[in-house]
Amino acid sequence: ASSNNDKASQGKFDFIPTEQDLRDAIDNKQLILYYQPQINMKTECLHGAEVLVRWLHPEFGLIFPDKFIALAEQTGLIEQLSEEVIHLAIKQSVHWQKLNRATRLSINISAQNITSLKLPEQLRMLVKKYEIDPSMIVLELTESAVMGHLTSSLDVLNRLRMKDFLLSIDDFGTGYSSLQQLYQAPFNELKIDRAFTSKMLHDEEAMIIVKICIMLGKMLNMKTLAEGVETQVIMDELQRLECDLAQGYFISKPLSFNQLMDWLPQY
Ligand code: G
Ligand code: G
Ligand code: MN
């Protein structure tokens, strides 16, 4: 990910974490969750929120995922990291349910998380333990994470669907999935990459890709979610094109838990 408003608040030090730093951060509960709201285009009501992990470092402050997700993936720590993120998200979800503010949460999942049956098993145990509805959890997988090894991931994806978790395909349009692969994979939602959404009003190619994504979503019975919606005019155009859901700075930037609580009443 590139620009982000609150990145300015990052320390002036260029902190480059090591594997051990990240391991300690997970063990010492330094990972926290931010939430970016997603709204329904028709009703303009809150639909859910994407969970975005941050590392609250005691010395360096708030550290963004572009500084540590790749490290986690290279070192295998992604398994523990995802486990922690999922656990935090589910606990949060219980809390909201109690406040009568049940909100669907979308969680980012890496390619390695779906190479074994650990993830479906962990999720099954957590929803049982905390008594939450699995259809309140959406797992976001990038196109390249899934389609590279579709035969091996299909088993995991199908199990997740059978347990009623929802699946979303992230950054759609940037990878190389074939129509046949897309047809076989049991996704509920297709997220149109912000590279297309942001340019669609000035760039014919981007506009055509957005239209194709919306049409594909309809034909394959998936909801379409446009990411990176930054302006009212883009929002209006996506509404006209009958895109189902939207996420982006125009609606809200990613928020801390307290910020989200303050933001919620307007929706
Ligand atoms: O807003 P932000 O800078 O947080 O997000 C940057 C990218 O980091 C997102 O596009 C997302 O793909 C990735 N990311 C954020 N949180 C997680 C997470 O919990 N797990 C994984 N695997 N990726 C994440
Ligand atoms: O798809 P991914 O998981 O990469 O998306 C999350 C990332 O997109 C995060 O880094 C988030 O801060 C960023 N983001 C969210 N909304 C917008 C937006 O409207 N514009 C831009 N440029 N980035 C956004
Ligand atoms: Mn995502």
mmCIF file of C-alpha atoms and ligand atoms in Angstrom:
data_model
loop_
_atom_site.group_PDB
_atom_site.id
_atom_site.type_symbol
_atom_site.label_atom_id
_atom_site.label_comp_id
_atom_site.label_asym_id
_atom_site.label_seq_id
_atom_site.Cartn_x
_atom_site.Cartn_y
_atom_site.Cartn_z
ATOM 1 C CA ALA A 1 0.000 0.000 0.000
ATOM 2 C CA SER A 2 1.191 3.479 -0.751
ATOM 3 C CA SER A 3 -0.124 6.802 0.511
ATOM 4 C CA ASN A 4 -1.944 7.025 3.773
ATOM 5 C CA ASN A 5 -2.874 10.168 5.665
ATOM 6 C CA ASP A 6 -1.730 9.056 9.058
ATOM 7 C CA LYS A 7 1.568 7.751 7.769
ATOM 8 C CA ALA A 8 2.889 11.222 8.516
ATOM 9 C CA SER A 9 2.584 10.328 12.163
ATOM 10 C CA GLN A 10 5.169 7.593 11.822
ATOM 11 C CA GLY A 11 8.458 8.262 13.580
ATOM 12 C CA LYS A 12 11.332 9.792 11.712
ATOM 13 C CA PHE A 13 13.422 6.702 12.302
ATOM 14 C CA ASP A 14 13.435 4.192 9.541
ATOM 15 C CA PHE A 15 12.803 1.161 11.676
ATOM 16 C CA ILE A 16 13.602 -2.069 9.870
ATOM 17 C CA PRO A 17 12.354 -4.910 12.060
ATOM 18 C CA THR A 18 14.090 -8.265 12.294
ATOM 19 C CA GLU A 19 12.378 -11.613 12.585
ATOM 20 C CA GLN A 20 13.001 -11.598 16.346
ATOM 21 C CA ASP A 21 11.529 -8.089 16.713
ATOM 22 C CA LEU A 22 8.352 -9.228 15.015
ATOM 23 C CA ARG A 23 8.164 -12.439 17.009
ATOM 24 C CA ASP A 24 8.479 -10.428 20.239
ATOM 25 C CA ALA A 25 5.860 -7.968 19.041
ATOM 26 C CA ILE A 26 3.352 -10.769 18.500
ATOM 27 C CA ASP A 27 4.196 -12.400 21.844
ATOM 28 C CA ASN A 28 4.020 -9.077 23.691
ATOM 29 C CA LYS A 29 0.619 -8.200 22.191
ATOM 30 C CA GLN A 30 1.866 -5.151 20.325
ATOM 31 C CA LEU A 31 -0.323 -5.810 17.293
ATOM 32 C CA ILE A 32 -3.497 -3.749 17.183
ATOM 33 C CA LEU A 33 -6.351 -3.514 14.719
ATOM 34 C CA TYR A 34 -7.617 -0.607 12.660
ATOM 35 C CA TYR A 35 -10.923 -0.759 10.824
ATOM 36 C CA GLN A 36 -11.914 0.738 7.495
ATOM 37 C CA PRO A 37 -15.693 0.989 7.011
ATOM 38 C CA GLN A 38 -17.392 -0.475 3.946
ATOM 39 C CA ILE A 39 -20.829 0.757 2.924
ATOM 40 C CA ASN A 40 -23.739 -0.584 0.926
ATOM 41 C CA MET A 41 -24.153 1.534 -2.230
ATOM 42 C CA LYS A 42 -27.944 1.237 -2.358
ATOM 43 C CA THR A 43 -28.779 1.976 1.268
ATOM 44 C CA GLU A 44 -25.588 3.888 2.127
ATOM 45 C CA CYS A 45 -25.631 1.945 5.408
ATOM 46 C CA LEU A 46 -22.601 0.374 7.008
ATOM 47 C CA HIS A 47 -21.958 -3.067 5.532
ATOM 48 C CA GLY A 48 -18.804 -4.065 7.385
ATOM 49 C CA ALA A 49 -15.196 -3.097 8.028
ATOM 50 C CA GLU A 50 -11.826 -4.284 6.777
ATOM 51 C CA VAL A 51 -9.426 -5.168 9.577
ATOM 52 C CA LEU A 52 -5.964 -3.657 9.016
ATOM 53 C CA VAL A 53 -3.209 -4.654 11.401
ATOM 54 C CA ARG A 54 -0.755 -2.144 12.895
ATOM 55 C CA TRP A 55 2.180 -2.648 15.204
ATOM 56 C CA LEU A 56 2.149 -0.285 18.152
ATOM 57 C CA HIS A 57 5.848 -0.189 18.937
ATOM 58 C CA PRO A 58 6.804 1.181 22.379
ATOM 59 C CA GLU A 59 9.667 3.170 20.866
ATOM 60 C CA PHE A 60 8.818 3.747 17.206
ATOM 61 C CA GLY A 61 5.074 4.263 17.457
ATOM 62 C CA LEU A 62 2.508 3.059 14.946
ATOM 63 C CA ILE A 63 4.060 0.850 12.292
ATOM 64 C CA PHE A 64 2.161 -0.004 9.106
ATOM 65 C CA PRO A 65 1.853 -3.462 7.543
ATOM 66 C CA ASP A 66 4.051 -2.577 4.572
ATOM 67 C CA LYS A 67 6.935 -2.688 7.079
ATOM 68 C CA PHE A 68 6.268 -6.186 8.417
ATOM 69 C CA ILE A 69 3.797 -8.333 6.442
ATOM 70 C CA ALA A 70 6.406 -9.319 3.844
ATOM 71 C CA LEU A 71 8.829 -10.178 6.677
ATOM 72 C CA ALA A 72 6.140 -12.287 8.321
ATOM 73 C CA GLU A 73 5.530 -14.094 5.050
ATOM 74 C CA GLN A 74 9.227 -14.740 4.421
ATOM 75 C CA THR A 75 9.895 -16.069 7.911
ATOM 76 C CA GLY A 76 6.753 -18.129 8.401
ATOM 77 C CA LEU A 77 5.625 -15.814 11.221
ATOM 78 C CA ILE A 78 2.548 -15.030 9.154
ATOM 79 C CA GLU A 79 0.862 -18.052 10.687
ATOM 80 C CA GLN A 80 1.177 -16.625 14.214
ATOM 81 C CA LEU A 81 0.458 -13.107 13.033
ATOM 82 C CA SER A 82 -2.772 -14.133 11.312
ATOM 83 C CA GLU A 83 -3.764 -16.208 14.300
ATOM 84 C CA GLU A 84 -3.367 -13.139 16.524
ATOM 85 C CA VAL A 85 -5.233 -10.846 14.084
ATOM 86 C CA ILE A 86 -8.116 -13.319 13.771
ATOM 87 C CA HIS A 87 -8.316 -13.759 17.527
ATOM 88 C CA LEU A 88 -8.353 -9.986 18.135
ATOM 89 C CA ALA A 89 -10.968 -9.472 15.418
ATOM 90 C CA ILE A 90 -13.260 -12.151 16.806
ATOM 91 C CA LYS A 91 -12.985 -10.789 20.349
ATOM 92 C CA GLN A 92 -13.830 -7.355 18.969
ATOM 93 C CA SER A 93 -16.772 -8.795 17.112
ATOM 94 C CA VAL A 94 -18.181 -10.267 20.341
ATOM 95 C CA HIS A 95 -17.810 -6.908 22.020
ATOM 96 C CA TRP A 96 -19.749 -5.165 19.236
ATOM 97 C CA GLN A 97 -22.436 -7.799 19.297
ATOM 98 C CA LYS A 98 -22.966 -7.006 22.980
ATOM 99 C CA LEU A 99 -23.269 -3.308 22.132
ATOM 100 C CA ASN A 100 -25.843 -4.215 19.484
ATOM 101 C CA ARG A 101 -23.465 -3.068 16.812
ATOM 102 C CA ALA A 102 -22.685 -6.347 15.116
ATOM 103 C CA THR A 103 -20.415 -5.527 12.189
ATOM 104 C CA ARG A 104 -19.122 -7.850 9.539
ATOM 105 C CA LEU A 105 -15.312 -7.953 9.614
ATOM 106 C CA SER A 106 -13.069 -8.620 6.604
ATOM 107 C CA ILE A 107 -9.677 -10.082 7.489
ATOM 108 C CA ASN A 108 -6.670 -10.176 5.135
ATOM 109 C CA ILE A 109 -5.202 -13.639 4.691
ATOM 110 C CA SER A 110 -1.855 -14.513 3.049
ATOM 111 C CA ALA A 111 -1.142 -17.297 0.570
ATOM 112 C CA GLN A 112 0.607 -19.421 3.204
ATOM 113 C CA ASN A 113 -2.397 -19.298 5.513
ATOM 114 C CA ILE A 114 -4.344 -21.469 3.098
ATOM 115 C CA THR A 115 -1.710 -24.145 2.481
ATOM 116 C CA SER A 116 -2.855 -26.229 5.437
ATOM 117 C CA LEU A 117 -6.082 -27.026 7.271
ATOM 118 C CA LYS A 118 -4.967 -25.027 10.320
ATOM 119 C CA LEU A 119 -6.885 -21.901 9.373
ATOM 120 C CA PRO A 120 -10.330 -23.478 8.942
ATOM 121 C CA GLU A 121 -9.793 -25.393 12.166
ATOM 122 C CA GLN A 122 -8.703 -22.329 14.141
ATOM 123 C CA LEU A 123 -11.661 -20.352 12.832
ATOM 124 C CA ARG A 124 -14.101 -23.136 13.595
ATOM 125 C CA MET A 125 -12.853 -23.313 17.202
ATOM 126 C CA LEU A 126 -12.960 -19.558 17.696
ATOM 127 C CA VAL A 127 -16.486 -19.020 16.409
ATOM 128 C CA LYS A 128 -17.618 -21.888 18.609
ATOM 129 C CA LYS A 129 -15.821 -20.564 21.668
ATOM 130 C CA TYR A 130 -17.075 -16.993 21.251
ATOM 131 C CA GLU A 131 -20.459 -17.975 19.811
ATOM 132 C CA ILE A 132 -20.339 -15.755 16.793
ATOM 133 C CA ASP A 133 -21.975 -16.254 13.429
ATOM 134 C CA PRO A 134 -19.269 -17.326 10.902
ATOM 135 C CA SER A 135 -20.998 -15.299 8.192
ATOM 136 C CA MET A 136 -19.902 -12.181 10.100
ATOM 137 C CA ILE A 137 -16.320 -13.046 9.097
ATOM 138 C CA VAL A 138 -15.037 -12.406 5.578
ATOM 139 C CA LEU A 139 -11.604 -13.690 4.579
ATOM 140 C CA GLU A 140 -9.860 -11.562 1.975
ATOM 141 C CA LEU A 141 -7.398 -13.345 -0.262
ATOM 142 C CA THR A 142 -5.526 -11.741 -3.104
ATOM 143 C CA GLU A 143 -5.958 -13.081 -6.570
ATOM 144 C CA SER A 144 -2.291 -14.078 -6.779
ATOM 145 C CA ALA A 145 -2.401 -15.878 -3.414
ATOM 146 C CA VAL A 146 -5.244 -18.108 -4.529
ATOM 147 C CA MET A 147 -4.828 -18.630 -8.223
ATOM 148 C CA GLY A 148 -1.151 -19.581 -8.075
ATOM 149 C CA HIS A 149 -2.039 -22.809 -6.316
ATOM 150 C CA LEU A 150 -5.729 -23.139 -6.932
ATOM 151 C CA THR A 151 -5.877 -26.927 -6.762
ATOM 152 C CA SER A 152 -4.305 -27.043 -3.300
ATOM 153 C CA SER A 153 -6.159 -24.009 -1.935
ATOM 154 C CA LEU A 154 -9.573 -25.085 -3.230
ATOM 155 C CA ASP A 155 -9.843 -27.680 -0.485
ATOM 156 C CA VAL A 156 -9.213 -25.068 2.224
ATOM 157 C CA LEU A 157 -11.501 -22.521 0.571
ATOM 158 C CA ASN A 158 -14.335 -25.020 0.193
ATOM 159 C CA ARG A 159 -14.016 -26.032 3.830
ATOM 160 C CA LEU A 160 -14.230 -22.407 4.913
ATOM 161 C CA ARG A 161 -17.335 -21.913 2.795
ATOM 162 C CA MET A 162 -18.912 -25.079 4.171
ATOM 163 C CA LYS A 163 -18.455 -23.646 7.649
ATOM 164 C CA ASP A 164 -20.265 -20.483 6.443
ATOM 165 C CA PHE A 165 -17.301 -18.083 6.495
ATOM 166 C CA LEU A 166 -17.414 -15.642 3.582
ATOM 167 C CA LEU A 167 -14.592 -15.305 1.054
ATOM 168 C CA SER A 168 -13.524 -12.206 -0.815
ATOM 169 C CA ILE A 169 -11.051 -11.881 -3.646
ATOM 170 C CA ASP A 170 -8.824 -8.845 -2.989
ATOM 171 C CA ASP A 171 -7.054 -6.597 -5.512
ATOM 172 C CA PHE A 172 -9.078 -8.129 -8.312
ATOM 173 C CA GLY A 173 -7.914 -7.332 -11.808
ATOM 174 C CA THR A 174 -4.219 -7.124 -10.939
ATOM 175 C CA GLY A 175 -3.494 -10.864 -11.033
ATOM 176 C CA TYR A 176 -3.799 -13.469 -13.684
ATOM 177 C CA SER A 177 -6.695 -15.699 -12.829
ATOM 178 C CA SER A 178 -8.428 -17.410 -15.697
ATOM 179 C CA LEU A 179 -12.195 -17.283 -15.944
ATOM 180 C CA GLN A 180 -12.265 -20.997 -15.311
ATOM 181 C CA GLN A 181 -10.327 -20.604 -12.032
ATOM 182 C CA LEU A 182 -12.567 -17.765 -10.950
ATOM 183 C CA TYR A 183 -15.619 -19.867 -11.728
ATOM 184 C CA GLN A 184 -14.295 -22.793 -9.660
ATOM 185 C CA ALA A 185 -13.279 -20.790 -6.595
ATOM 186 C CA PRO A 186 -16.111 -20.338 -4.068
ATOM 187 C CA PHE A 187 -15.873 -16.547 -3.573
ATOM 188 C CA ASN A 188 -18.737 -14.428 -2.289
ATOM 189 C CA GLU A 189 -17.222 -11.043 -3.039
ATOM 190 C CA LEU A 190 -14.932 -9.461 -5.597
ATOM 191 C CA LYS A 191 -12.910 -6.394 -4.551
ATOM 192 C CA ILE A 192 -12.083 -4.141 -7.477
ATOM 193 C CA ASP A 193 -8.526 -2.898 -7.039
ATOM 194 C CA ARG A 194 -8.160 0.785 -6.236
ATOM 195 C CA ALA A 195 -5.798 1.220 -9.194
ATOM 196 C CA PHE A 196 -8.914 1.001 -11.400
ATOM 197 C CA THR A 197 -11.429 2.747 -9.156
ATOM 198 C CA SER A 198 -9.231 5.799 -8.684
ATOM 199 C CA LYS A 199 -8.615 6.298 -12.423
ATOM 200 C CA MET A 200 -11.946 5.235 -13.851
ATOM 201 C CA LEU A 201 -13.229 8.722 -14.641
ATOM 202 C CA HIS A 202 -10.154 9.747 -16.621
ATOM 203 C CA ASP A 203 -8.911 6.519 -18.066
ATOM 204 C CA GLU A 204 -11.049 4.506 -20.447
ATOM 205 C CA GLU A 205 -9.145 1.288 -19.802
ATOM 206 C CA ALA A 206 -9.696 1.567 -16.046
ATOM 207 C CA MET A 207 -13.401 2.292 -16.612
ATOM 208 C CA ILE A 208 -13.818 -0.749 -18.845
ATOM 209 C CA ILE A 209 -12.101 -2.954 -16.260
ATOM 210 C CA VAL A 210 -14.406 -1.643 -13.524
ATOM 211 C CA LYS A 211 -17.453 -2.378 -15.708
ATOM 212 C CA ILE A 212 -16.204 -5.875 -16.512
ATOM 213 C CA CYS A 213 -15.612 -6.589 -12.817
ATOM 214 C CA ILE A 214 -19.152 -5.508 -11.942
ATOM 215 C CA MET A 215 -20.569 -7.636 -14.742
ATOM 216 C CA LEU A 216 -18.441 -10.639 -13.727
ATOM 217 C CA GLY A 217 -19.597 -10.256 -10.148
ATOM 218 C CA LYS A 218 -23.235 -10.309 -11.226
ATOM 219 C CA MET A 219 -22.797 -13.333 -13.471
ATOM 220 C CA LEU A 220 -20.824 -15.315 -10.909
ATOM 221 C CA ASN A 221 -23.178 -14.315 -8.112
ATOM 222 C CA MET A 222 -20.559 -12.388 -6.145
ATOM 223 C CA LYS A 223 -20.978 -8.983 -4.523
ATOM 224 C CA THR A 224 -18.684 -6.351 -6.011
ATOM 225 C CA LEU A 225 -16.822 -4.009 -3.680
ATOM 226 C CA ALA A 226 -14.908 -1.030 -5.069
ATOM 227 C CA GLU A 227 -11.832 -0.107 -3.006
ATOM 228 C CA GLY A 228 -10.078 3.241 -3.042
ATOM 229 C CA VAL A 229 -13.220 5.367 -3.456
ATOM 230 C CA GLU A 230 -11.828 8.833 -2.808
ATOM 231 C CA THR A 231 -14.433 11.260 -4.190
ATOM 232 C CA GLN A 232 -18.169 11.861 -4.430
ATOM 233 C CA VAL A 233 -18.103 11.717 -8.249
ATOM 234 C CA ILE A 234 -16.491 8.270 -8.230
ATOM 235 C CA MET A 235 -19.008 7.153 -5.624
ATOM 236 C CA ASP A 236 -21.908 8.405 -7.778
ATOM 237 C CA GLU A 237 -20.582 6.725 -10.892
ATOM 238 C CA LEU A 238 -20.108 3.393 -9.104
ATOM 239 C CA GLN A 239 -23.652 3.660 -7.785
ATOM 240 C CA ARG A 240 -24.904 4.249 -11.323
ATOM 241 C CA LEU A 241 -22.948 1.180 -12.513
ATOM 242 C CA GLU A 242 -24.651 -0.846 -9.759
ATOM 243 C CA CYS A 243 -21.541 -1.757 -7.835
ATOM 244 C CA ASP A 244 -22.766 -3.237 -4.528
ATOM 245 C CA LEU A 245 -20.296 -1.989 -1.928
ATOM 246 C CA ALA A 246 -17.672 0.719 -1.455
ATOM 247 C CA GLN A 247 -14.630 1.381 0.709
ATOM 248 C CA GLY A 248 -12.203 4.292 0.592
ATOM 249 C CA TYR A 249 -11.121 7.640 1.967
ATOM 250 C CA PHE A 250 -14.327 9.297 0.719
ATOM 251 C CA ILE A 251 -16.223 7.150 3.206
ATOM 252 C CA SER A 252 -13.530 6.924 5.855
ATOM 253 C CA LYS A 253 -9.845 6.236 6.286
ATOM 254 C CA PRO A 254 -8.904 3.236 8.487
ATOM 255 C CA LEU A 255 -9.901 4.046 12.089
ATOM 256 C CA SER A 256 -8.821 2.930 15.524
ATOM 257 C CA PHE A 257 -11.480 1.282 17.661
ATOM 258 C CA ASN A 258 -12.339 4.536 19.444
ATOM 259 C CA GLN A 259 -12.416 6.531 16.224
ATOM 260 C CA LEU A 260 -14.740 3.952 14.707
ATOM 261 C CA MET A 261 -17.100 4.220 17.676
ATOM 262 C CA ASP A 262 -17.255 7.993 17.133
ATOM 263 C CA TRP A 263 -17.762 7.565 13.397
ATOM 264 C CA LEU A 264 -20.529 4.944 13.562
ATOM 265 C CA PRO A 265 -23.534 7.095 14.570
ATOM 266 C CA GLN A 266 -23.553 9.004 11.235
ATOM 267 C CA TYR A 267 -24.289 5.686 9.507
HETATM 268 O O1 G B 1 -3.945 0.355 5.263
HETATM 269 P P1 G B 1 -2.746 -0.424 5.233
HETATM 270 O O2 G B 1 -1.460 0.279 5.068
HETATM 271 O O3 G B 1 -2.928 -0.971 6.598
HETATM 272 O O4 G B 1 -2.690 -1.844 4.516
HETATM 273 C C1 G B 1 -1.655 -2.265 3.699
HETATM 274 C C2 G B 1 -1.820 -3.678 3.248
HETATM 275 O O5 G B 1 -1.390 -4.578 4.259
HETATM 276 C C3 G B 1 -3.268 -4.077 2.957
HETATM 277 O O6 G B 1 -3.534 -3.915 1.630
HETATM 278 C C4 G B 1 -3.333 -5.521 3.325
HETATM 279 O O7 G B 1 -3.266 -6.321 2.165
HETATM 280 C C5 G B 1 -2.111 -5.756 4.196
HETATM 281 N N1 G B 1 -2.583 -6.143 5.526
HETATM 282 C C6 G B 1 -3.130 -5.362 6.480
HETATM 283 N N2 G B 1 -3.474 -6.085 7.561
HETATM 284 C C7 G B 1 -3.131 -7.377 7.284
HETATM 285 C C8 G B 1 -3.229 -8.607 8.007
HETATM 286 O O8 G B 1 -3.746 -8.688 9.123
HETATM 287 N N3 G B 1 -2.742 -9.720 7.389
HETATM 288 C C9 G B 1 -2.200 -9.695 6.146
HETATM 289 N N4 G B 1 -1.766 -10.829 5.632
HETATM 290 N N5 G B 1 -2.107 -8.554 5.433
HETATM 291 C C10 G B 1 -2.559 -7.414 5.996
HETATM 292 O O1 G B 2 -6.609 -4.146 -0.626
HETATM 293 P P1 G B 2 -5.708 -3.806 0.535
HETATM 294 O O2 G B 2 -5.950 -4.810 1.594
HETATM 295 O O3 G B 2 -4.380 -3.588 -0.005
HETATM 296 O O4 G B 2 -6.378 -2.406 0.951
HETATM 297 C C1 G B 2 -6.089 -1.704 2.097
HETATM 298 C C2 G B 2 -5.128 -0.547 1.830
HETATM 299 O O5 G B 2 -5.715 0.489 1.042
HETATM 300 C C3 G B 2 -4.695 0.101 3.093
HETATM 301 O O6 G B 2 -3.346 0.441 2.951
HETATM 302 C C4 G B 2 -5.552 1.361 3.152
HETATM 303 O O7 G B 2 -4.995 2.361 3.975
HETATM 304 C C5 G B 2 -5.566 1.747 1.702
HETATM 305 N N1 G B 2 -6.689 2.589 1.312
HETATM 306 C C6 G B 2 -7.942 2.500 1.780
HETATM 307 N N2 G B 2 -8.753 3.399 1.196
HETATM 308 C C7 G B 2 -7.991 4.087 0.314
HETATM 309 C C8 G B 2 -8.269 5.160 -0.595
HETATM 310 O O8 G B 2 -9.385 5.654 -0.734
HETATM 311 N N3 G B 2 -7.207 5.590 -1.337
HETATM 312 C C9 G B 2 -5.969 5.060 -1.229
HETATM 313 N N4 G B 2 -5.001 5.568 -1.993
HETATM 314 N N5 G B 2 -5.679 4.055 -0.386
HETATM 315 C C10 G B 2 -6.673 3.562 0.382
HETATM 316 MN MN MN B 3 -7.632 -6.162 1.720
#
